[in-house]
Coordinates of C-alpha atoms and ligand atoms in Angstrom, one line a residue:
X17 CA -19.5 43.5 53.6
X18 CA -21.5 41.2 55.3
X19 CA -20.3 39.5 58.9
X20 CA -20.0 36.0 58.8
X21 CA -21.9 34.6 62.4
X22 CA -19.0 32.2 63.3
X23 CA -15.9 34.3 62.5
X24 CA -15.4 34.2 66.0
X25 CA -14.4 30.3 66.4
X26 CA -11.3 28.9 64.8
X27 CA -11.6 25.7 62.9
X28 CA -8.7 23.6 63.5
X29 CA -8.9 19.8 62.3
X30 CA -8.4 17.1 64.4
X31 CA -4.8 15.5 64.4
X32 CA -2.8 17.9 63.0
X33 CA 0.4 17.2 62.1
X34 CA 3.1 19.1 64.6
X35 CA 5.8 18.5 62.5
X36 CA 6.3 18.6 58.6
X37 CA 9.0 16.2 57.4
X38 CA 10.7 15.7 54.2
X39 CA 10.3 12.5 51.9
X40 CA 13.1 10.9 50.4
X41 CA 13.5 7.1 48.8
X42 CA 10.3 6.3 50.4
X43 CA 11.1 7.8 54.1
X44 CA 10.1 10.5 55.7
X45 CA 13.1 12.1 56.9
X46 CA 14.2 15.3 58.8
X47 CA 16.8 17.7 57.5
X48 CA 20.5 16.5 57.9
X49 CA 21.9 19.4 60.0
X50 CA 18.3 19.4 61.7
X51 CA 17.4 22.7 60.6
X52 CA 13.3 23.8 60.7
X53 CA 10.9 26.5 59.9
X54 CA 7.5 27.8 61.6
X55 CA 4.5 26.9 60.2
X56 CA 1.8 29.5 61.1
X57 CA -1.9 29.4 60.0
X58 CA -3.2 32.7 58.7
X59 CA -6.5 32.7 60.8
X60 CA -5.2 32.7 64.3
X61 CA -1.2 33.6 62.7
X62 CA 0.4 31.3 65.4
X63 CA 2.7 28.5 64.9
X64 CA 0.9 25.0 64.6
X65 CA 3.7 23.1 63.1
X66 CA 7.3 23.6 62.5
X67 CA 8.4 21.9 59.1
X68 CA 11.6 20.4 58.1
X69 CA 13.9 23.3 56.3
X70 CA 16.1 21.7 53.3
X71 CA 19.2 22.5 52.8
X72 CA 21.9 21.7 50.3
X73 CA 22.6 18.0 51.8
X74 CA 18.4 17.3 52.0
X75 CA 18.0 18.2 48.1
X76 CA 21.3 16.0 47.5
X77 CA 19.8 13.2 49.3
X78 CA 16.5 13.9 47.6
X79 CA 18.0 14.0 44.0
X80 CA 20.2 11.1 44.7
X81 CA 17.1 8.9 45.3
X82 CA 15.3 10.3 42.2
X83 CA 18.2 9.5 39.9
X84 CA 18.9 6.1 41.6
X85 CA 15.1 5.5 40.6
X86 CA 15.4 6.6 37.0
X87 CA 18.5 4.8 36.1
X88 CA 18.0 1.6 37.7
X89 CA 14.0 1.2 39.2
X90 CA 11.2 0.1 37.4
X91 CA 9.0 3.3 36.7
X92 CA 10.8 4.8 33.2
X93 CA 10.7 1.5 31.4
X94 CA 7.3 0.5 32.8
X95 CA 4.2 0.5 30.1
X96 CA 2.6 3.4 29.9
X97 CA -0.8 1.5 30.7
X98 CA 1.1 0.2 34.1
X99 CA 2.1 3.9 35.1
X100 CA -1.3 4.8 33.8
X101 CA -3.0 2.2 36.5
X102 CA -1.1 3.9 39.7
X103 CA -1.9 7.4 38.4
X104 CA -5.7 6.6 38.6
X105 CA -5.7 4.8 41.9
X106 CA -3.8 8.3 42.8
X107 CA -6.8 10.0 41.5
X108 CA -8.8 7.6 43.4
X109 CA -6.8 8.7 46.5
X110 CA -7.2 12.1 46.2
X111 CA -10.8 11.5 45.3
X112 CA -11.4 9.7 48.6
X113 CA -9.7 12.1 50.5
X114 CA -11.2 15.4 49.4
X115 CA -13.1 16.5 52.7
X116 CA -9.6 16.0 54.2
X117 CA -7.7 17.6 51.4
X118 CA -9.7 20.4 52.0
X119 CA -9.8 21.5 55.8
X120 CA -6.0 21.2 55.8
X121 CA -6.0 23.4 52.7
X122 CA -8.5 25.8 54.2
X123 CA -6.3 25.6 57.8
X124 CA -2.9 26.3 55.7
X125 CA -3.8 28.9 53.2
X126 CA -6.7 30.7 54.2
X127 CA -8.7 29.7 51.3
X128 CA -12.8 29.2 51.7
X129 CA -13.7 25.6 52.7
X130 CA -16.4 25.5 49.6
X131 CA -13.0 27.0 47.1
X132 CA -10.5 24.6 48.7
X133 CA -13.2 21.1 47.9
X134 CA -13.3 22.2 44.6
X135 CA -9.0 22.0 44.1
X136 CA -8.9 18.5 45.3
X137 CA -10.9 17.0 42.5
X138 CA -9.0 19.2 40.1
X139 CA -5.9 17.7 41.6
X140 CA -7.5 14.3 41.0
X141 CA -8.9 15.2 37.5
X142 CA -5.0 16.1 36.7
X143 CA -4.1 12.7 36.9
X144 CA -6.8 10.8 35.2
X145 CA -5.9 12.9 32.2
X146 CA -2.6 12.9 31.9
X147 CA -3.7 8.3 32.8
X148 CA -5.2 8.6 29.5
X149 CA -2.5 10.8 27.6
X150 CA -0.2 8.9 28.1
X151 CA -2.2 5.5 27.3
X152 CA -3.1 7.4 24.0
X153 CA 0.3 8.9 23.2
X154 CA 1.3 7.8 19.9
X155 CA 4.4 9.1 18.1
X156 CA 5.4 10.5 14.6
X157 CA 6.5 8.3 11.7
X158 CA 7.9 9.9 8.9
X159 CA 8.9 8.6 5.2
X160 CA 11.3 9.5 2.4
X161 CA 9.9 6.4 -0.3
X162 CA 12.6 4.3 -0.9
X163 CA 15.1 5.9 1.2
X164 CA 14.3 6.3 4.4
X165 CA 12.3 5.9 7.7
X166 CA 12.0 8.2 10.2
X167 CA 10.9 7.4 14.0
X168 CA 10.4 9.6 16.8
X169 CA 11.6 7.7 20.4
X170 CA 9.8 9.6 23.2
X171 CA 12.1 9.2 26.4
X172 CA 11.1 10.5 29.9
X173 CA 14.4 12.9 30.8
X174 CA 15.5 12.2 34.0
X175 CA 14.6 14.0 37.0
X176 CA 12.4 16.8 37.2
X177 CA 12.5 19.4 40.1
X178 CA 9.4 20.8 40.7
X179 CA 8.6 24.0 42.6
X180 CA 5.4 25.3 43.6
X181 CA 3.8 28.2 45.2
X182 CA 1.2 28.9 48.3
X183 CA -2.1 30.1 46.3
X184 CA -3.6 26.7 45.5
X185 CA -0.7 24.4 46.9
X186 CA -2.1 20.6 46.3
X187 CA -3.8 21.4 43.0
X188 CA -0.4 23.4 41.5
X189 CA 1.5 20.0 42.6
X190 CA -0.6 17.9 40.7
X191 CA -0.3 19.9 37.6
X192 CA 3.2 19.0 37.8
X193 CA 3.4 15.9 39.8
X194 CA 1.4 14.3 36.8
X195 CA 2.7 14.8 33.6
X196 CA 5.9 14.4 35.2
X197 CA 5.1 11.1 36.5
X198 CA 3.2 9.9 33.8
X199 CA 6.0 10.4 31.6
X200 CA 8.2 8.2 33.6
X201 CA 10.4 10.7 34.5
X202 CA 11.1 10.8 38.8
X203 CA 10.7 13.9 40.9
X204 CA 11.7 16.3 43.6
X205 CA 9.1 18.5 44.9
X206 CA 9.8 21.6 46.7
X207 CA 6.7 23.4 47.6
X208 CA 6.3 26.7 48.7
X209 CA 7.3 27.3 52.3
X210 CA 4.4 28.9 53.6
X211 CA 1.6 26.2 53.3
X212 CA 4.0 22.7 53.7
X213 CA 0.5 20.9 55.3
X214 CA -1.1 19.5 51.9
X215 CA 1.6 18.3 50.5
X216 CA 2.8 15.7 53.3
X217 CA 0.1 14.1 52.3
X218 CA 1.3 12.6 48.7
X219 CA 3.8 10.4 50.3
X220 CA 1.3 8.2 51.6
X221 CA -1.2 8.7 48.8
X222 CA 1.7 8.0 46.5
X223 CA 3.2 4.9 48.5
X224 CA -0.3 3.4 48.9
X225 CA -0.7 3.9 44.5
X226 CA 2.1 1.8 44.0
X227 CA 4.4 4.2 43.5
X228 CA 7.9 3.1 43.4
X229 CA 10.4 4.3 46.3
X230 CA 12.6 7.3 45.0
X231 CA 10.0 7.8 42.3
X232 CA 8.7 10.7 44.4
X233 CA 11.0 12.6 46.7
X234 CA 9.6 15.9 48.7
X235 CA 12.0 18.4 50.6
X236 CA 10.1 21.5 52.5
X237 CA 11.7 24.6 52.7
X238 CA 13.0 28.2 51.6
X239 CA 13.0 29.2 48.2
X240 CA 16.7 30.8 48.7
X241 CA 18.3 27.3 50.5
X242 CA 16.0 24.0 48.9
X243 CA 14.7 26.0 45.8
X244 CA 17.8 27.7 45.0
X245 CA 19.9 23.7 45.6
X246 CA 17.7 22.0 43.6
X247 CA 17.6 24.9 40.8
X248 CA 21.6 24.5 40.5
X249 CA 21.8 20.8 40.9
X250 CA 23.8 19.0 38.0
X251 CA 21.9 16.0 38.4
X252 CA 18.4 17.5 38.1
X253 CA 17.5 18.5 34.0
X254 CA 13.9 19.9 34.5
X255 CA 13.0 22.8 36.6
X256 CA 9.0 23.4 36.3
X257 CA 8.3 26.6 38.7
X258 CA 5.7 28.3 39.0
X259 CA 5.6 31.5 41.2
X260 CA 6.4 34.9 40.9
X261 CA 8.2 37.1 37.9
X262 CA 10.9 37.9 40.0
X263 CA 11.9 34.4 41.4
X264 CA 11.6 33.1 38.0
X265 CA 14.3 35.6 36.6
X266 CA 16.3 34.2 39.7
X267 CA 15.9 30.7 38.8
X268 CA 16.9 31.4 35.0
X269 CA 20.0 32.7 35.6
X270 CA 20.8 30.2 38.2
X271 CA 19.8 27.8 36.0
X272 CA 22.2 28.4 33.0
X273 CA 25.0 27.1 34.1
X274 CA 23.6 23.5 33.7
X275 CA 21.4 24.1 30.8
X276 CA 18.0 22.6 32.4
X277 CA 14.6 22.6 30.6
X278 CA 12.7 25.3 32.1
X279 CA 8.8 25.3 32.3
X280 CA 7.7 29.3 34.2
X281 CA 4.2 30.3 34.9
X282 CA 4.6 33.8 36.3
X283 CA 2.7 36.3 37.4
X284 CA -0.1 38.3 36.1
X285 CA -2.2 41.3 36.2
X286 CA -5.0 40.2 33.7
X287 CA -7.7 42.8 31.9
X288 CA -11.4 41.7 32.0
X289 CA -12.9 44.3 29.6
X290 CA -16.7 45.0 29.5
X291 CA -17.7 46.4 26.1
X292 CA -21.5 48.6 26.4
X293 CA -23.1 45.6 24.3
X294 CA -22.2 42.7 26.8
X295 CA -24.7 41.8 29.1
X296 CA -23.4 43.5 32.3
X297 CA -24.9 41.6 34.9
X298 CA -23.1 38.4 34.1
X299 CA -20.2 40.7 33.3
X300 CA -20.5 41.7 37.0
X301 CA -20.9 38.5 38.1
X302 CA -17.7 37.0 36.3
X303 CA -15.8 39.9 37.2
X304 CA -16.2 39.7 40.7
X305 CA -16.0 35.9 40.6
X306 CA -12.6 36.4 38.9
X307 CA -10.9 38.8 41.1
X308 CA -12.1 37.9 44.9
X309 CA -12.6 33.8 44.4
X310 CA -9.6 32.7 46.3
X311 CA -9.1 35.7 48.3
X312 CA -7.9 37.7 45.1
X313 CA -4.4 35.2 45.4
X314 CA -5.3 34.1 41.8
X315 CA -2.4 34.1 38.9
X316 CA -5.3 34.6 36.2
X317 CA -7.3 37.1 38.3
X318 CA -9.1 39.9 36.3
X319 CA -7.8 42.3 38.5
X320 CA -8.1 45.1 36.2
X321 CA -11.1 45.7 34.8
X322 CA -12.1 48.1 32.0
X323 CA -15.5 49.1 31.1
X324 CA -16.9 51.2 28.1
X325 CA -17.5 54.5 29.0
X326 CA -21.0 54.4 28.3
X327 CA -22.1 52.1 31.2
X328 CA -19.2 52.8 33.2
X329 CA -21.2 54.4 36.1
X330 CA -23.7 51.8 36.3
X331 CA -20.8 49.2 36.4
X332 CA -19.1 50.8 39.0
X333 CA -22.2 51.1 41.2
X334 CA -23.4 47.6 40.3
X335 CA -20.2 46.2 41.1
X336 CA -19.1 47.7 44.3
X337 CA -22.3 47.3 45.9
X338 CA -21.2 43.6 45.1
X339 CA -18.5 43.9 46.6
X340 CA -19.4 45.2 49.4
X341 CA -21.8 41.9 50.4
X342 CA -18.9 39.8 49.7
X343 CA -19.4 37.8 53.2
X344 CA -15.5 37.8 54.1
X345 CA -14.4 35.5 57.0
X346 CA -13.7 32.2 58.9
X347 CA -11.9 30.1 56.0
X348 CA -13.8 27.3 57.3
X349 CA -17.5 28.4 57.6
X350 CA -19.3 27.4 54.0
X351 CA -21.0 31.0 54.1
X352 CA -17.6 32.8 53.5
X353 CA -16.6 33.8 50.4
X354 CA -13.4 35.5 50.7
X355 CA -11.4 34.1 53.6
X356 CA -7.7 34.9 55.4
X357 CA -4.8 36.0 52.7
X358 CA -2.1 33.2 53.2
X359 CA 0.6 35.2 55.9
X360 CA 1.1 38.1 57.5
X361 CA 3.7 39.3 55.6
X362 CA 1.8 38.8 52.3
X363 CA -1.1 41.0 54.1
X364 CA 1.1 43.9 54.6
X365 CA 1.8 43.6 51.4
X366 CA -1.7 43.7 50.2
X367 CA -2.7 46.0 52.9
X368 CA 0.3 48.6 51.5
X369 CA -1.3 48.4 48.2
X370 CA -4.5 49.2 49.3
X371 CA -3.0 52.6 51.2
X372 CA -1.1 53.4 47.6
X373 CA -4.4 52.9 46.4
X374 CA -6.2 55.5 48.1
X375 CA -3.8 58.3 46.4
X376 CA -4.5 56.6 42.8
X377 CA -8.1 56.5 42.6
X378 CA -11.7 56.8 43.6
X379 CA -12.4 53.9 46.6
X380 CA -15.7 52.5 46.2
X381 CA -16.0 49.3 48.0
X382 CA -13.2 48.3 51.3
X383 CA -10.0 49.9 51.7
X384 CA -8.7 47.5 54.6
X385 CA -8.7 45.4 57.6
X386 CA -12.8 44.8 57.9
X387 CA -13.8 46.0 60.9
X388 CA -15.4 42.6 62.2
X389 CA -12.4 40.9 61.4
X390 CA -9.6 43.1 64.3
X391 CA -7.6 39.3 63.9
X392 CA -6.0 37.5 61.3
X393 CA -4.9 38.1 58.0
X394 CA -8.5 39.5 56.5
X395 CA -8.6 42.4 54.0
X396 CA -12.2 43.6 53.0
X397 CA -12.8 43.3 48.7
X398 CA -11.3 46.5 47.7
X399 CA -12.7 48.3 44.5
X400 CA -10.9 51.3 43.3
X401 CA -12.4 53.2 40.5
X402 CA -11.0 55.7 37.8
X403 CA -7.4 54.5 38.1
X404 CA -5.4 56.0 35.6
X405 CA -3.2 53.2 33.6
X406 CA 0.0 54.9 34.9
X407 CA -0.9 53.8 38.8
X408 CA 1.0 51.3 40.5
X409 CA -1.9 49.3 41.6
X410 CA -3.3 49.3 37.2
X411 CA 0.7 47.8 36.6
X412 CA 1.5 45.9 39.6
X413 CA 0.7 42.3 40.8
X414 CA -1.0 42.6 43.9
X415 CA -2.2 38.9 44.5
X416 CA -5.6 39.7 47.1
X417 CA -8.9 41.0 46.7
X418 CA -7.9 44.6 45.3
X419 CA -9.4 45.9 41.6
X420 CA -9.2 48.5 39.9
X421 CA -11.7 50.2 37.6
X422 CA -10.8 52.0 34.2
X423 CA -13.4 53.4 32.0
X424 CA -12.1 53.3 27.9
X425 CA -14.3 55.2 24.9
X426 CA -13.2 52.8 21.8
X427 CA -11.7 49.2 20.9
X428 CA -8.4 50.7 20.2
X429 CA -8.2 52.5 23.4
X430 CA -9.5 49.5 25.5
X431 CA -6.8 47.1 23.6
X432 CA -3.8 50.1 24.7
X433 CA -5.2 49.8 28.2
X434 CA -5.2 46.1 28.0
X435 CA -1.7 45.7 27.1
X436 CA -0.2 48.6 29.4
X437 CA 1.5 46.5 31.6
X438 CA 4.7 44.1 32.1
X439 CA 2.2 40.9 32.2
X440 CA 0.5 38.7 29.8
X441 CA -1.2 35.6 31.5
X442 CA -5.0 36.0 30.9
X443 CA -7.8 38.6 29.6
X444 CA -11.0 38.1 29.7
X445 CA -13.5 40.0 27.3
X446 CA -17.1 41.0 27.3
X447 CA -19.0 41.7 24.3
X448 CA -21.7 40.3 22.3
X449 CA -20.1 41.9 18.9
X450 CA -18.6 38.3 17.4
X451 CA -16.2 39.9 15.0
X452 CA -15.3 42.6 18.1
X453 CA -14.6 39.6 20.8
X454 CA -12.1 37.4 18.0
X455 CA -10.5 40.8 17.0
X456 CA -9.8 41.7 20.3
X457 CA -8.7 38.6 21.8
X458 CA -6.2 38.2 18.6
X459 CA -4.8 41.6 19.4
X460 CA -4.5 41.2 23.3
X461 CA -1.5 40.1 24.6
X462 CA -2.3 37.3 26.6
X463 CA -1.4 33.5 27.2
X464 CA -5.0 32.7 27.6
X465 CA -8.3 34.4 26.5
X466 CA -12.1 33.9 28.0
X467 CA -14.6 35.0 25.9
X468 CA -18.4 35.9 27.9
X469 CA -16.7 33.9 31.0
X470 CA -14.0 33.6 33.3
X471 CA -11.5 31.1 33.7
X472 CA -12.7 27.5 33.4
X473 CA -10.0 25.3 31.3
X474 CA -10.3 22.3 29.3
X475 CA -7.1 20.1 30.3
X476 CA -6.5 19.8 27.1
X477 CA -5.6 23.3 25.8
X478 CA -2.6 25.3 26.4
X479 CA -1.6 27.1 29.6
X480 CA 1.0 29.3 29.7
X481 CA 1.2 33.4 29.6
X482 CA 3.2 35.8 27.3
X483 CA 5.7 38.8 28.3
X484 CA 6.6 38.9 32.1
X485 CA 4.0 35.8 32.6
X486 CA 6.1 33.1 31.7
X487 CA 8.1 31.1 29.2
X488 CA 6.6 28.0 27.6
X489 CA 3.8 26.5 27.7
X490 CA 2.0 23.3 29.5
X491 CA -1.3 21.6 29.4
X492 CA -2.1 18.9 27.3
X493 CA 0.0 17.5 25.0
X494 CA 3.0 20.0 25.7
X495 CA 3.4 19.0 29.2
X496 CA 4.6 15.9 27.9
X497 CA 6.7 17.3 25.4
X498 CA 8.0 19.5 28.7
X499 CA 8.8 16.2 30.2
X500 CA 10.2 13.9 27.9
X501 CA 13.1 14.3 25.3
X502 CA 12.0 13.2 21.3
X503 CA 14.5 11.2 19.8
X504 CA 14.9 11.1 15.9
X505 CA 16.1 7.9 14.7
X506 CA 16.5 7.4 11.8
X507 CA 17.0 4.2 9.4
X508 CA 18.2 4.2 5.7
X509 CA 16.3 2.0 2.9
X510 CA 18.6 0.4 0.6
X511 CA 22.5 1.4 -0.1
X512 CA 23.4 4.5 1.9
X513 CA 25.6 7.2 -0.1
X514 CA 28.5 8.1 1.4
X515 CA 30.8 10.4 -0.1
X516 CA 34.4 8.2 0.1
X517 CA 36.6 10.7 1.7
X518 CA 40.1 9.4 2.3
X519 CA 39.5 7.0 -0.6
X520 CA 41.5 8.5 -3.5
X521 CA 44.7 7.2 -3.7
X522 CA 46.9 11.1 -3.2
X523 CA 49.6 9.8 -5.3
X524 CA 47.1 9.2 -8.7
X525 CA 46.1 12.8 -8.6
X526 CA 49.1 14.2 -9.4
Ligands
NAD30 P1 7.3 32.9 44.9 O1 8.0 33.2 43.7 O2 7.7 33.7 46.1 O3 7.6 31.4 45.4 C1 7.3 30.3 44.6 C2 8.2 29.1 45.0 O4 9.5 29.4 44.6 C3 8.2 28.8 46.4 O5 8.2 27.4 46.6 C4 9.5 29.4 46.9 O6 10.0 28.8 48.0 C5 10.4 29.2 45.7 N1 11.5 30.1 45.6 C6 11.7 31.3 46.1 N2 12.9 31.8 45.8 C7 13.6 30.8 45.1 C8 14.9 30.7 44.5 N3 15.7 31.7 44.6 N4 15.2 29.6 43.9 C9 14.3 28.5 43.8 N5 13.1 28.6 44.3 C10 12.7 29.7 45.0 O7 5.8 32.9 44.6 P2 4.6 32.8 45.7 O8 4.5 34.1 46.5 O9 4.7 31.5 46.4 O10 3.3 32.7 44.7 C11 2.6 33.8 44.2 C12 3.1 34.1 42.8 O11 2.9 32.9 41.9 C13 2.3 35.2 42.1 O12 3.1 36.0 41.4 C14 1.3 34.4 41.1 O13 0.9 35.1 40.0 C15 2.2 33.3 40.7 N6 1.4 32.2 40.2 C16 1.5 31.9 38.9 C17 0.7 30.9 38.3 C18 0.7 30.7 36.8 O14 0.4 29.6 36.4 N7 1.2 31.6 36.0 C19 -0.1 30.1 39.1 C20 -0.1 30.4 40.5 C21 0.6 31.4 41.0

């Protein structure tokens, strides 16, 4: 692992916020009962903010405005080419704000500075699509000749409670903030308590847009008090969550009881599998790409990688020399490439993995705290090799920059390995056999497959994962069939035949 010169100095941007507040009906607010949090960066893990904590009576406020917005404001019955207007001059916004965007990112999460630019045009790419969708959106038509028409009357649904987590904060909001939005449907967002600092900034982005007050409403803090309110609220019908496995079995059953749509991307523990006739060196290079960009706290990471027995060795050796140059440091110098995990209770968590580790298999690259780094939340790019499929770190989820290495001598074995676990989100396969790679990646059991690559999406396809990965899928056009209800109607041509019941006079059939 290579030192980083400036890991020494902390980056802190100029006029930090010292206090997070929520948004509600166009006001930034605090809590009722005045309750608050700690914010802490991960670099220097002090406090630098403290951050309204929601309660009950914030998330009723919050929901309040959104439905006083849907039922009565403009935004649901405005053309979709009106809402499409304020969505771009969003995107324009974020656009314009990206260098922004990005050091508070980098200062909240941990994430390198070079990662965190890249999630701010995403976020701004998310609405300029869903703009256009919803300026294209046309709906079905359907006819029975001479007897009837059928017509399908998209609505928007009412409001949608959106809850996010830490890993890529902004850009996860605007994956739901969007479609939401651009199906005129109005929102609470509660994101995930650890990294509050991007999303304060929507309010004015949004307000600034055009955006109707109550359209948007944002209340900070813990999953078990503002997530688990708006969850149960009667008044809210949508919950899109994304997160971990765990919660989202918590927010299902709390969710029953008033029947809400539920959108879940869980968690994942995804196979990249190197066949002997890929070509390894960009194997290597999207394999490492895929399991340490964004410090390893990736949903889709390849964190389990499989290789062909036949080149196993030179993989491993290839690969963990890799590893081991990773430059791993201050979030905010460009050089790094794997910066601080998020908080210190998610790196004990990582760092515990990383000791079961060393009992499951063969450490070839990093096994802890790097030793340049004695501060902050840094853990070195970990590369375990060998790992049977029965180990804890081949079945669970450990969100940082920890892989493990499996060799596999035929397809069917490598497909076993590959489905061995809980998860289904991604997989990633390397071969150049092209009846191999479309047999495999129809037999892996996986939301999403990269062929030769790792994860770059097209907007437009699917996103979603199978088993323990989540329920349901967005992206594209089934966002907006997420967010918006389709109403048959339906219109009879001609006379309508109605069986006459209560017509028959009783008497005359006797
Ligand atoms: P988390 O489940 O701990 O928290 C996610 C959000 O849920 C936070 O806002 C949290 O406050 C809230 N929450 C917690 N308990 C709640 C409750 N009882 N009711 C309502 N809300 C509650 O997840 P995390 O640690 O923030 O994020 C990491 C996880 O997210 C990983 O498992 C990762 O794989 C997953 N993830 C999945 C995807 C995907 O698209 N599949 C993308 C990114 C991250």
């Amino acid at each position: 692992m290579t030192a980083s010169p400036d890991t020494r100095t902390h980056y802190v941007p100029e006029d930090l916020p010292t206090h997070i507040q929520h948004y509600i009906d166009g006001e930034f607010v605090d809590s009722v009962g005045g309750a608050t949090f700690e914010v802490l960066d991960p670099v220097s893990n002090t406090t630098y903010a403290t951050a309204a904590a929601g309660q009950q009576e914030d998330i009723d406020a919050a929901v309040r405005a959104a439905r006083e917005a849907f039922t009565n404001g403009p935004w649901p019955r405005m053309k979709p080419r009106e809402r499409a207007r304020v969505l771009n001059r969003i995107a324009d916004a974020v656009e314009a704000q990206e260098s922004r965007l990005a050091e508070l990112e980098t200062f909240d999460t941990g994430l390198p500075i070079t990662q965190s630019r890249g999630q701010a045009l995403r976020a701004a790419e998310n609405f300029r699509f869903f703009a256009d969708l919803i300026v294209a959106q046309f709906d079905d038509a359907m006819k029975v000749p001479g007897a009837q028409i059928n017509y399908v009357n998209r609505k928007p649904i009412g409001v949608a409670g959106l809850i996010t987590p830490w890993n890529t904060p902004f850009m996860l909001e605007s994956w739901k903030l969007a479609p939401a939005l651009a199906t005129g449907n109005t929102v609470v967002l509660k994101p995930a308590e650890f990294t509050p600092l991007s999303a304060s900034l929507w309010a004015k982005i949004f307000r600034e847009a055009g955006l109707p007050d109550g359209v948007f409403n944002l209340v900070n803090g813990l999953g078990e008090d503002a997530g688990d309110a708006l969850v149960k609220h009667p008044d809210v019908q949508l919950i899109s969550f994304t997160g971990e496995t765990t919660t989202g079995q918590t927010i299902f059953r709390n969710a029953a009881q008033s029947l809400k749509g539920l959108s879940m991307e869980l968690g994942g523990k995804s196979p990249c599998v190197v066949f002997a006739d890929a070509d390894i060196d960009a194997a290597i290079d999207s394999a490492l790409f895929g399991v340490f960009s964004l410090n390893g706290e990736r949903c889709t990471a390849g964190s389990r990688i499989l290789v062909e027995r036949s080149v196993y060795a030179e993989f491993c050796e290839k690969y963990a020399a890799r590893a081991k140059s990773i430059v791993v440091g201050d979030p905010h110098d460009p050089r790094t490439e794997v910066g601080a995990l998020v908080h210190p209770e998610h790196f004990e968590k990582v760092a515990s993995y990383v000791e079961i580790g060393k009992s499951e298999g063969t450490l070839l690259a990093g096994g802890g705290r790097p030793e340049h780094l004695p501060h902050g939340n840094y853990i070195a790019p970990t590369v375990f090799a060998d790992v049977a499929p029965e180990a804890r770190i081949f079945q669970e989820e450990i969100f940082g920059p920890v892989v493990a290495l499996t060799p596999f001598d035929t397809d069917a074995e490598a497909l076993e390995l590959a489905n061995n676990t809980k998860y289904g989100l991604a997989a990633y396969i390397w071969t150049n056999d092209l009846s191999r790679a479309h047999t495999f990646a129809q037999n892996v059991e996986a939301g999403m497959v990269w062929l030769n690559s790792h994860n770059v999406r097209d907007l437009r396809t699917p996103f979603g994962g199978v088993k323990a990965s989540g329920l349901g899928h967005e992206g594209g056009y089934r966002s907006i069939d997420f967010y918006t209800d389709q109403q048959a109607v339906h219109i009879t041509l001609g006379t309508v035949h109605t069986p006459r019941f209560g017509a028959t006079d009783p008497a005359a059939t006797d």
